[in-house]
Amino acid sequence: MTQMGMIPVLAASQFDPGAGRVELTLPEGLTVAQIVRQALPGVSAEDLKHARVALVSPAGSSLVAPALWHAVRPKPGAHV
């Protein structure tokens, strides 16, 4: 069970999910862009072009387009 006010975050390679896996719990209210920066510190702009962000909740999942990362804030209960 997640803590109130926290967003669980998982960053993993799509080719080998076990390699370099990062699991964080970040406060609600951050944008997807802020979450990505914390989950993948120091990642190059070129590598970010290949990143995919999905928001997952009991209602389903959806990908967030990189152009919207700065504007989207995951809702309580969502996983990133």
Short mmCIF file of N, CA and C in Angstrom, two decimals:
data_model
loop_
_atom_site.label_atom_id
_atom_site.label_comp_id
_atom_site.label_asym_id
_atom_site.label_seq_id
_atom_site.Cartn_x
_atom_site.Cartn_y
_atom_site.Cartn_z
N MET A 1 0.84 -1.17 0.00
CA MET A 1 0.00 0.00 0.00
C MET A 1 0.89 1.25 0.00
N THR A 2 0.55 2.24 -0.82
CA THR A 2 1.36 3.45 -0.89
C THR A 2 0.95 4.42 0.21
N GLN A 3 1.89 5.27 0.59
CA GLN A 3 1.60 6.28 1.59
C GLN A 3 0.73 7.36 0.98
N MET A 4 -0.08 7.99 1.82
CA MET A 4 -0.91 9.10 1.37
C MET A 4 0.00 10.24 0.93
N GLY A 5 -0.29 10.82 -0.22
CA GLY A 5 0.49 11.95 -0.68
C GLY A 5 1.77 11.58 -1.41
N MET A 6 1.95 10.32 -1.73
CA MET A 6 3.17 9.88 -2.40
C MET A 6 2.82 9.15 -3.70
N ILE A 7 3.71 9.28 -4.68
CA ILE A 7 3.54 8.65 -5.98
C ILE A 7 4.65 7.61 -6.16
N PRO A 8 4.30 6.33 -6.37
CA PRO A 8 5.33 5.33 -6.65
C PRO A 8 5.81 5.46 -8.09
N VAL A 9 7.12 5.37 -8.26
CA VAL A 9 7.75 5.55 -9.58
C VAL A 9 8.66 4.36 -9.84
N LEU A 10 8.58 3.80 -11.04
CA LEU A 10 9.46 2.72 -11.47
C LEU A 10 10.07 3.12 -12.80
N ALA A 11 11.39 3.12 -12.87
CA ALA A 11 12.10 3.36 -14.13
C ALA A 11 12.87 2.09 -14.46
N ALA A 12 12.65 1.57 -15.67
CA ALA A 12 13.30 0.32 -16.07
C ALA A 12 13.50 0.31 -17.57
N SER A 13 14.52 -0.38 -18.01
CA SER A 13 14.78 -0.54 -19.43
C SER A 13 13.68 -1.39 -20.06
N GLN A 14 13.21 -0.99 -21.23
CA GLN A 14 12.19 -1.80 -21.90
C GLN A 14 12.76 -3.09 -22.45
N PHE A 15 14.06 -3.16 -22.65
CA PHE A 15 14.68 -4.36 -23.21
C PHE A 15 15.09 -5.34 -22.12
N ASP A 16 15.49 -4.84 -20.95
CA ASP A 16 15.87 -5.68 -19.83
C ASP A 16 15.40 -4.99 -18.54
N PRO A 17 14.12 -5.20 -18.16
CA PRO A 17 13.55 -4.48 -17.02
C PRO A 17 14.31 -4.65 -15.71
N GLY A 18 15.09 -5.70 -15.57
CA GLY A 18 15.85 -5.90 -14.34
C GLY A 18 17.13 -5.10 -14.29
N ALA A 19 17.63 -4.66 -15.43
CA ALA A 19 18.90 -3.94 -15.49
C ALA A 19 18.68 -2.46 -15.20
N GLY A 20 19.39 -1.95 -14.22
CA GLY A 20 19.31 -0.53 -13.92
C GLY A 20 17.95 -0.08 -13.42
N ARG A 21 17.21 -0.97 -12.83
CA ARG A 21 15.87 -0.66 -12.33
C ARG A 21 15.95 0.36 -11.19
N VAL A 22 15.10 1.39 -11.26
CA VAL A 22 15.05 2.43 -10.24
C VAL A 22 13.63 2.48 -9.68
N GLU A 23 13.50 2.36 -8.36
CA GLU A 23 12.19 2.49 -7.72
C GLU A 23 12.26 3.63 -6.72
N LEU A 24 11.33 4.58 -6.85
CA LEU A 24 11.28 5.76 -5.97
C LEU A 24 9.86 5.96 -5.48
N THR A 25 9.73 6.70 -4.42
CA THR A 25 8.43 7.19 -3.98
C THR A 25 8.60 8.69 -3.83
N LEU A 26 7.86 9.45 -4.64
CA LEU A 26 8.01 10.91 -4.67
C LEU A 26 6.71 11.57 -4.24
N PRO A 27 6.80 12.81 -3.76
CA PRO A 27 5.58 13.48 -3.30
C PRO A 27 4.64 13.81 -4.44
N GLU A 28 3.34 13.79 -4.14
CA GLU A 28 2.33 14.21 -5.12
C GLU A 28 2.57 15.68 -5.47
N GLY A 29 2.13 16.06 -6.66
CA GLY A 29 2.22 17.46 -7.08
C GLY A 29 3.32 17.73 -8.06
N LEU A 30 4.27 16.80 -8.22
CA LEU A 30 5.34 16.98 -9.19
C LEU A 30 4.81 16.74 -10.60
N THR A 31 5.42 17.41 -11.58
CA THR A 31 5.08 17.13 -12.97
C THR A 31 5.81 15.86 -13.41
N VAL A 32 5.38 15.30 -14.51
CA VAL A 32 6.08 14.14 -15.07
C VAL A 32 7.53 14.51 -15.38
N ALA A 33 7.77 15.71 -15.89
CA ALA A 33 9.14 16.15 -16.20
C ALA A 33 10.00 16.14 -14.93
N GLN A 34 9.47 16.63 -13.83
CA GLN A 34 10.22 16.63 -12.57
C GLN A 34 10.47 15.20 -12.08
N ILE A 35 9.49 14.34 -12.25
CA ILE A 35 9.65 12.94 -11.84
C ILE A 35 10.73 12.26 -12.68
N VAL A 36 10.71 12.48 -13.98
CA VAL A 36 11.71 11.88 -14.87
C VAL A 36 13.10 12.34 -14.47
N ARG A 37 13.26 13.63 -14.18
CA ARG A 37 14.58 14.15 -13.79
C ARG A 37 15.08 13.49 -12.50
N GLN A 38 14.17 13.23 -11.57
CA GLN A 38 14.59 12.59 -10.32
C GLN A 38 14.86 11.10 -10.50
N ALA A 39 14.09 10.45 -11.36
CA ALA A 39 14.27 9.01 -11.58
C ALA A 39 15.48 8.71 -12.45
N LEU A 40 15.80 9.65 -13.35
CA LEU A 40 16.90 9.44 -14.30
C LEU A 40 17.86 10.63 -14.27
N PRO A 41 18.51 10.87 -13.13
CA PRO A 41 19.40 12.03 -13.05
C PRO A 41 20.57 11.90 -14.02
N GLY A 42 20.89 12.98 -14.68
CA GLY A 42 22.04 12.98 -15.58
C GLY A 42 21.80 12.35 -16.93
N VAL A 43 20.58 11.90 -17.21
CA VAL A 43 20.32 11.29 -18.51
C VAL A 43 20.41 12.37 -19.59
N SER A 44 20.94 12.02 -20.72
CA SER A 44 21.12 12.98 -21.81
C SER A 44 19.79 13.26 -22.51
N ALA A 45 19.72 14.41 -23.15
CA ALA A 45 18.53 14.77 -23.92
C ALA A 45 18.30 13.75 -25.02
N GLU A 46 19.36 13.24 -25.60
CA GLU A 46 19.25 12.22 -26.66
C GLU A 46 18.61 10.94 -26.11
N ASP A 47 19.04 10.51 -24.93
CA ASP A 47 18.46 9.30 -24.33
C ASP A 47 17.00 9.52 -23.92
N LEU A 48 16.67 10.74 -23.48
CA LEU A 48 15.28 11.03 -23.11
C LEU A 48 14.33 10.91 -24.29
N LYS A 49 14.84 11.08 -25.50
CA LYS A 49 13.99 10.92 -26.69
C LYS A 49 13.43 9.51 -26.79
N HIS A 50 14.09 8.56 -26.14
CA HIS A 50 13.68 7.15 -26.21
C HIS A 50 12.86 6.74 -24.99
N ALA A 51 12.70 7.64 -24.02
CA ALA A 51 11.98 7.32 -22.80
C ALA A 51 10.47 7.32 -23.04
N ARG A 52 9.78 6.46 -22.35
CA ARG A 52 8.32 6.39 -22.39
C ARG A 52 7.83 6.49 -20.95
N VAL A 53 6.80 7.28 -20.74
CA VAL A 53 6.22 7.41 -19.40
C VAL A 53 4.76 6.98 -19.47
N ALA A 54 4.42 6.07 -18.58
CA ALA A 54 3.03 5.61 -18.48
C ALA A 54 2.52 5.92 -17.08
N LEU A 55 1.27 6.36 -17.02
CA LEU A 55 0.57 6.53 -15.74
C LEU A 55 -0.38 5.35 -15.61
N VAL A 56 -0.29 4.67 -14.47
CA VAL A 56 -1.09 3.46 -14.25
C VAL A 56 -1.93 3.65 -12.99
N SER A 57 -3.21 3.33 -13.12
CA SER A 57 -4.14 3.42 -11.98
C SER A 57 -5.12 2.26 -12.10
N PRO A 58 -5.96 2.07 -11.10
CA PRO A 58 -6.97 1.01 -11.20
C PRO A 58 -7.88 1.19 -12.42
N ALA A 59 -8.02 2.40 -12.92
CA ALA A 59 -8.88 2.66 -14.08
C ALA A 59 -8.21 2.29 -15.39
N GLY A 60 -6.90 2.04 -15.39
CA GLY A 60 -6.18 1.69 -16.61
C GLY A 60 -4.84 2.38 -16.68
N SER A 61 -4.28 2.44 -17.88
CA SER A 61 -2.98 3.08 -18.05
C SER A 61 -2.98 3.91 -19.32
N SER A 62 -2.10 4.91 -19.34
CA SER A 62 -1.96 5.73 -20.54
C SER A 62 -0.54 6.26 -20.62
N LEU A 63 -0.06 6.38 -21.85
CA LEU A 63 1.26 6.97 -22.09
C LEU A 63 1.11 8.48 -22.09
N VAL A 64 2.14 9.17 -21.60
CA VAL A 64 2.17 10.63 -21.60
C VAL A 64 3.18 11.07 -22.65
N ALA A 65 2.73 11.85 -23.61
CA ALA A 65 3.62 12.35 -24.67
C ALA A 65 4.68 13.27 -24.05
N PRO A 66 5.93 13.17 -24.50
CA PRO A 66 6.99 14.01 -23.96
C PRO A 66 6.67 15.51 -24.00
N ALA A 67 5.94 15.97 -24.99
CA ALA A 67 5.59 17.39 -25.08
C ALA A 67 4.69 17.83 -23.93
N LEU A 68 4.07 16.87 -23.22
CA LEU A 68 3.17 17.19 -22.12
C LEU A 68 3.78 16.94 -20.74
N TRP A 69 5.00 16.42 -20.70
CA TRP A 69 5.60 16.08 -19.42
C TRP A 69 5.63 17.26 -18.46
N HIS A 70 5.84 18.46 -18.96
CA HIS A 70 5.94 19.64 -18.09
C HIS A 70 4.58 20.05 -17.51
N ALA A 71 3.49 19.59 -18.08
CA ALA A 71 2.14 20.02 -17.67
C ALA A 71 1.36 18.95 -16.91
N VAL A 72 1.74 17.69 -17.05
CA VAL A 72 0.97 16.60 -16.44
C VAL A 72 1.47 16.30 -15.03
N ARG A 73 0.54 16.27 -14.09
CA ARG A 73 0.82 15.92 -12.69
C ARG A 73 0.00 14.67 -12.37
N PRO A 74 0.67 13.55 -12.06
CA PRO A 74 -0.07 12.33 -11.74
C PRO A 74 -1.04 12.55 -10.57
N LYS A 75 -2.22 11.99 -10.69
CA LYS A 75 -3.23 12.10 -9.64
C LYS A 75 -2.92 11.13 -8.51
N PRO A 76 -3.45 11.40 -7.32
CA PRO A 76 -3.26 10.46 -6.20
C PRO A 76 -3.70 9.06 -6.60
N GLY A 77 -2.90 8.07 -6.22
CA GLY A 77 -3.21 6.69 -6.55
C GLY A 77 -2.57 6.19 -7.82
N ALA A 78 -2.04 7.11 -8.63
CA ALA A 78 -1.39 6.71 -9.89
C ALA A 78 0.02 6.22 -9.61
N HIS A 79 0.47 5.33 -10.47
CA HIS A 79 1.87 4.87 -10.46
C HIS A 79 2.49 5.39 -11.76
N VAL A 80 3.77 5.77 -11.68
CA VAL A 80 4.47 6.29 -12.87
C VAL A 80 5.54 5.29 -13.27
#
